[in-house]
Coordinates of C-alpha atoms in Angstrom, one line a residue:
Chain A
M116 CA 100.2 107.7 106.1
A117 CA 100.5 110.6 103.7
R118 CA 101.5 108.2 100.9
A119 CA 98.6 105.9 101.7
L120 CA 96.2 108.9 101.5
H121 CA 97.7 109.8 98.2
E122 CA 97.0 106.2 97.0
A123 CA 93.4 106.5 98.3
E124 CA 93.0 109.8 96.3
A125 CA 94.4 108.1 93.1
A126 CA 91.9 105.2 93.7
A127 CA 89.0 107.6 93.8
K128 CA 90.1 109.1 90.5
R129 CA 89.9 105.6 89.0
G130 CA 86.4 105.2 90.3
E131 CA 87.5 102.8 93.1
V132 CA 86.5 103.1 96.7
P133 CA 89.2 105.4 98.0
I134 CA 91.4 103.3 100.2
G135 CA 95.2 103.2 100.1
A136 CA 97.9 101.2 101.8
V137 CA 101.7 101.3 102.1
I138 CA 104.2 98.8 103.5
A139 CA 107.4 100.2 104.9
C140 CA 110.5 98.7 106.4
D141 CA 113.1 100.8 108.2
R142 CA 111.3 103.9 107.0
R143 CA 111.7 102.8 103.4
V144 CA 108.6 102.3 101.3
I145 CA 108.5 98.7 100.0
A146 CA 105.1 98.7 98.4
S147 CA 102.1 101.1 97.9
A148 CA 98.7 100.6 96.3
G149 CA 95.2 101.7 96.1
N150 CA 92.1 99.6 96.0
R151 CA 91.6 97.9 92.6
T152 CA 88.6 95.6 93.0
R153 CA 86.6 97.3 90.3
E154 CA 89.4 97.5 87.7
L155 CA 90.5 93.9 88.2
H156 CA 87.0 92.4 88.8
D157 CA 88.5 90.9 91.9
P158 CA 86.8 91.2 95.3
T159 CA 90.1 90.4 97.0
A160 CA 92.1 93.2 95.4
H161 CA 91.9 95.5 98.5
A162 CA 94.8 97.9 98.9
E163 CA 96.2 95.9 101.8
M164 CA 96.2 92.6 99.9
L165 CA 98.0 94.2 97.0
V166 CA 100.8 95.7 99.1
L167 CA 101.2 92.5 101.1
Q168 CA 101.6 90.5 97.8
E169 CA 104.0 93.0 96.4
A170 CA 106.2 93.2 99.5
C171 CA 106.3 89.4 100.0
T172 CA 107.3 89.0 96.4
K173 CA 110.1 91.6 96.9
F174 CA 111.4 89.8 99.9
Q175 CA 110.7 86.3 98.5
S176 CA 109.1 85.4 101.8
Q177 CA 105.6 84.8 103.2
R178 CA 106.6 86.4 106.4
I179 CA 107.8 90.0 106.5
G180 CA 108.0 90.6 110.2
D181 CA 110.2 93.7 110.0
C182 CA 107.6 95.5 108.0
D183 CA 104.8 97.9 109.0
L184 CA 101.6 98.5 107.2
Y185 CA 99.8 101.8 106.9
V186 CA 96.2 101.9 105.6
T187 CA 93.6 104.6 105.4
L188 CA 90.7 102.5 106.7
E189 CA 90.4 99.8 109.3
P190 CA 91.1 96.5 107.5
C191 CA 88.3 94.1 106.8
P192 CA 88.5 90.5 108.2
M193 CA 90.1 89.2 105.0
C194 CA 92.9 91.8 105.1
A195 CA 93.3 91.5 108.9
A196 CA 93.9 87.8 108.6
A197 CA 96.4 88.3 105.7
I198 CA 98.2 90.9 107.8
S199 CA 98.5 88.3 110.6
F200 CA 99.7 85.6 108.2
A201 CA 102.5 87.9 106.9
R202 CA 103.5 88.7 110.5
I203 CA 103.3 92.5 109.9
R204 CA 105.0 94.2 112.9
R205 CA 102.9 97.4 113.3
L206 CA 99.6 98.2 111.8
Y207 CA 98.6 101.9 111.4
Y208 CA 95.2 102.8 110.2
A209 CA 93.3 106.1 109.8
A210 CA 89.5 105.8 110.0
S211 CA 87.6 103.1 111.8
D212 CA 85.0 101.0 109.9
P213 CA 82.1 99.9 112.0
K214 CA 80.3 98.4 109.0
G215 CA 83.1 96.4 107.4
G216 CA 86.1 96.4 109.8
G217 CA 87.6 93.2 111.2
V218 CA 89.9 94.7 113.8
E219 CA 87.8 96.7 116.3
H220 CA 84.6 95.5 114.8
G221 CA 82.8 92.4 113.6
P222 CA 85.1 89.3 113.8
R223 CA 87.9 91.2 115.7
V224 CA 90.4 88.9 114.0
F225 CA 93.4 89.8 116.1
S226 CA 91.5 89.2 119.4
Q227 CA 90.7 85.6 118.6
A228 CA 92.5 82.8 120.5
T229 CA 93.2 81.1 117.1
C230 CA 95.1 84.2 115.8
N231 CA 98.8 83.3 115.8
H232 CA 100.1 86.9 115.3
S233 CA 98.7 90.3 116.2
P234 CA 100.5 93.4 115.0
E235 CA 101.0 96.4 117.3
L236 CA 98.1 98.7 116.6
Y237 CA 98.1 102.4 116.0
T238 CA 94.7 103.9 115.1
G239 CA 93.2 107.3 114.3
V240 CA 96.3 108.5 112.3
D241 CA 95.0 111.2 109.8
E242 CA 91.5 109.9 110.6
V243 CA 89.6 113.0 109.5
R244 CA 91.3 113.2 106.1
A245 CA 90.7 109.5 105.3
A246 CA 87.1 109.7 106.5
N247 CA 86.4 112.8 104.4
L248 CA 87.8 111.1 101.3
L249 CA 85.4 108.2 101.7
R250 CA 82.4 110.5 102.6
S251 CA 83.0 112.7 99.5
F252 CA 83.3 109.6 97.3
F253 CA 80.0 108.1 98.4
A254 CA 78.2 111.5 98.5
V255 CA 78.8 112.0 94.8
R256 CA 77.6 108.5 94.0
R257 CA 74.4 108.9 96.0
D258 CA 73.3 112.1 94.0
Chain B
M39 CA 84.9 67.5 96.1
A40 CA 86.9 64.7 94.3
R41 CA 88.5 67.4 92.1
A42 CA 89.3 69.5 95.1
L43 CA 90.9 66.5 96.8
H44 CA 92.9 65.9 93.7
E45 CA 94.2 69.5 93.8
A46 CA 95.1 69.0 97.5
E47 CA 97.1 65.9 96.6
A48 CA 98.9 67.8 93.8
A49 CA 99.7 70.6 96.3
A50 CA 101.3 68.0 98.7
K51 CA 103.5 66.8 95.8
R52 CA 104.7 70.4 95.4
G53 CA 105.6 70.6 99.1
E54 CA 102.6 72.8 99.9
V55 CA 100.1 72.2 102.7
P56 CA 97.6 69.9 100.9
I57 CA 94.4 72.0 100.5
G58 CA 92.5 72.1 97.2
A59 CA 89.5 74.1 96.0
V60 CA 87.1 74.2 93.1
I61 CA 84.5 76.7 91.9
A62 CA 81.6 75.3 90.0
C63 CA 78.6 76.8 88.3
D64 CA 75.7 74.7 87.0
R65 CA 77.8 71.6 87.6
R66 CA 80.6 72.9 85.4
V67 CA 84.0 73.5 86.9
I68 CA 85.0 77.2 86.5
A69 CA 88.3 77.2 88.4
S70 CA 90.4 74.7 90.4
A71 CA 93.6 75.2 92.4
G72 CA 95.7 73.9 95.2
N73 CA 97.5 75.9 97.9
R74 CA 100.5 77.8 96.4
T75 CA 101.7 80.0 99.4
R76 CA 105.2 78.4 99.4
E77 CA 105.8 78.5 95.6
L78 CA 104.6 82.1 95.3
H79 CA 106.0 83.4 98.6
D80 CA 102.5 84.7 99.1
P81 CA 100.7 84.1 102.4
T82 CA 97.4 85.0 100.6
A83 CA 97.8 82.3 97.9
H84 CA 95.4 79.9 99.6
A85 CA 93.5 77.5 97.3
E86 CA 90.2 79.4 97.9
M87 CA 91.7 82.8 97.0
L88 CA 93.2 81.4 93.8
V89 CA 89.9 79.9 92.6
L90 CA 87.9 83.1 93.5
Q91 CA 90.4 85.2 91.6
E92 CA 90.3 82.9 88.6
A93 CA 86.5 82.6 88.5
C94 CA 85.9 86.4 89.0
T95 CA 88.4 87.1 86.1
K96 CA 86.5 84.6 83.9
F97 CA 83.1 86.2 84.6
Q98 CA 84.6 89.7 84.7
S99 CA 82.7 90.3 87.9
Q100 CA 83.5 90.7 91.6
R101 CA 80.3 88.9 92.4
I102 CA 79.7 85.4 91.2
G103 CA 76.5 84.5 93.1
D104 CA 75.6 81.6 90.9
C105 CA 78.8 79.7 91.8
D106 CA 79.5 77.2 94.5
L107 CA 82.9 76.6 96.2
Y108 CA 84.3 73.2 97.3
V109 CA 87.3 73.1 99.5
T110 CA 89.0 70.3 101.4
L111 CA 89.5 72.3 104.7
E112 CA 87.3 74.8 106.6
P113 CA 88.3 78.2 105.2
C114 CA 90.4 80.6 107.3
P115 CA 89.0 84.0 108.2
M116 CA 90.7 85.6 105.1
C117 CA 89.2 83.1 102.7
A118 CA 85.8 83.1 104.5
A119 CA 85.6 86.9 104.1
A120 CA 86.6 86.7 100.4
I121 CA 83.9 84.0 99.8
S122 CA 81.4 86.4 101.3
F123 CA 82.6 89.3 99.2
A124 CA 82.2 87.2 96.0
R125 CA 78.7 86.2 97.0
I126 CA 79.4 82.5 96.7
R127 CA 76.1 80.6 96.8
R128 CA 77.0 77.3 98.5
L129 CA 80.2 76.5 100.4
Y130 CA 81.1 72.8 100.7
Y131 CA 84.0 71.8 102.9
A132 CA 85.5 68.5 104.0
A133 CA 87.5 68.7 107.3
S134 CA 86.9 71.2 110.1
D135 CA 89.9 73.3 111.3
P136 CA 89.7 74.1 115.0
K137 CA 93.2 75.8 114.9
G138 CA 92.8 78.0 111.8
G139 CA 89.2 77.9 110.6
G140 CA 87.1 81.1 110.4
V141 CA 83.7 79.6 109.8
E142 CA 82.9 77.3 112.7
H143 CA 85.9 78.4 114.7
G144 CA 87.7 81.6 115.7
P145 CA 86.2 84.7 114.2
R146 CA 83.1 82.8 112.7
V147 CA 83.1 85.3 109.9
F148 CA 79.7 84.4 108.5
S149 CA 78.0 84.7 111.9
Q150 CA 78.9 88.3 112.4
A151 CA 76.2 91.0 112.1
T152 CA 78.6 92.9 109.8
C153 CA 78.7 90.0 107.3
N154 CA 76.7 91.0 104.2
H155 CA 76.5 87.6 102.7
S156 CA 76.7 84.1 104.1
P157 CA 76.7 81.1 101.7
E158 CA 74.7 78.0 102.3
L159 CA 77.0 75.7 104.3
Y160 CA 77.6 72.0 103.7
T161 CA 80.3 70.5 105.9
G162 CA 81.9 67.1 106.4
V163 CA 81.9 66.1 102.7
D164 CA 84.8 63.6 102.2
E165 CA 86.0 64.7 105.7
V166 CA 88.1 61.6 106.4
R167 CA 90.0 61.6 103.1
A168 CA 90.8 65.3 103.4
A169 CA 91.9 65.0 107.1
N170 CA 94.1 62.0 106.3
L171 CA 95.8 63.9 103.5
L172 CA 96.7 66.7 106.0
R173 CA 97.7 64.3 108.7
S174 CA 100.1 62.3 106.4
F175 CA 101.6 65.5 105.1
F176 CA 102.5 66.9 108.6
A177 CA 103.5 63.4 110.0
V178 CA 106.2 63.1 107.3
R179 CA 107.5 66.7 108.1
R180 CA 107.6 66.0 111.9
D181 CA 109.9 62.9 111.5

């Protein structure tokens, strides 16, 4: 999660909403990225999507079931569904997102009968640091 | 929708699940694509995601609220959320997808209180042709 938080900080420096993600397999980092929606003019370029695409390319496979994903904020419905498609084994996330999350909130993607794969969930890891990063980012922009 | 069906047929010829999508603005086609998950080893490379990314790149904007999206199958939760993020004005889709859909089925992404934008919905357009394409594709693979 430390690496994901580092990616979130780097995203903030680029003017992006500070969210970072890492995919690891056997304790080895396979992919890491921060949010790039603004830079790429791409509403799908969330940190989780970027690491999933990078890791799947590396393994030349749509399914990377031995991999775990770490992200600083509860994934949105788009990212939660992509995490399910890729068969991610364990999902670790830091802060909850009542406004935009799709795991504990809103569409609760993994809880649906139509969801073919749900990762093991570990939440609240480094929650305070991740939440503070987001709060500081938006506080500056509201001034 | 005819153009989206053509993309779905082209996807089938490449060995991909036959789903096609088109984004149009003022009756002009901005982007069209078929499913490429297999070719790209990318579980996020659904037809809708590819056209959203292409159209947003063309307009250099994450929000393309004057655009309409046509797709041959009910979008999954990942694509439905991406369609909402991009602020697509009207969503037209052909066949419903009780197993994997995220609009009328499963997480019903646009119906959630946390969904910030829901497109106008037009369903059942060329439904029989789109459903037959999918049926034929899977029938051959089950032999």
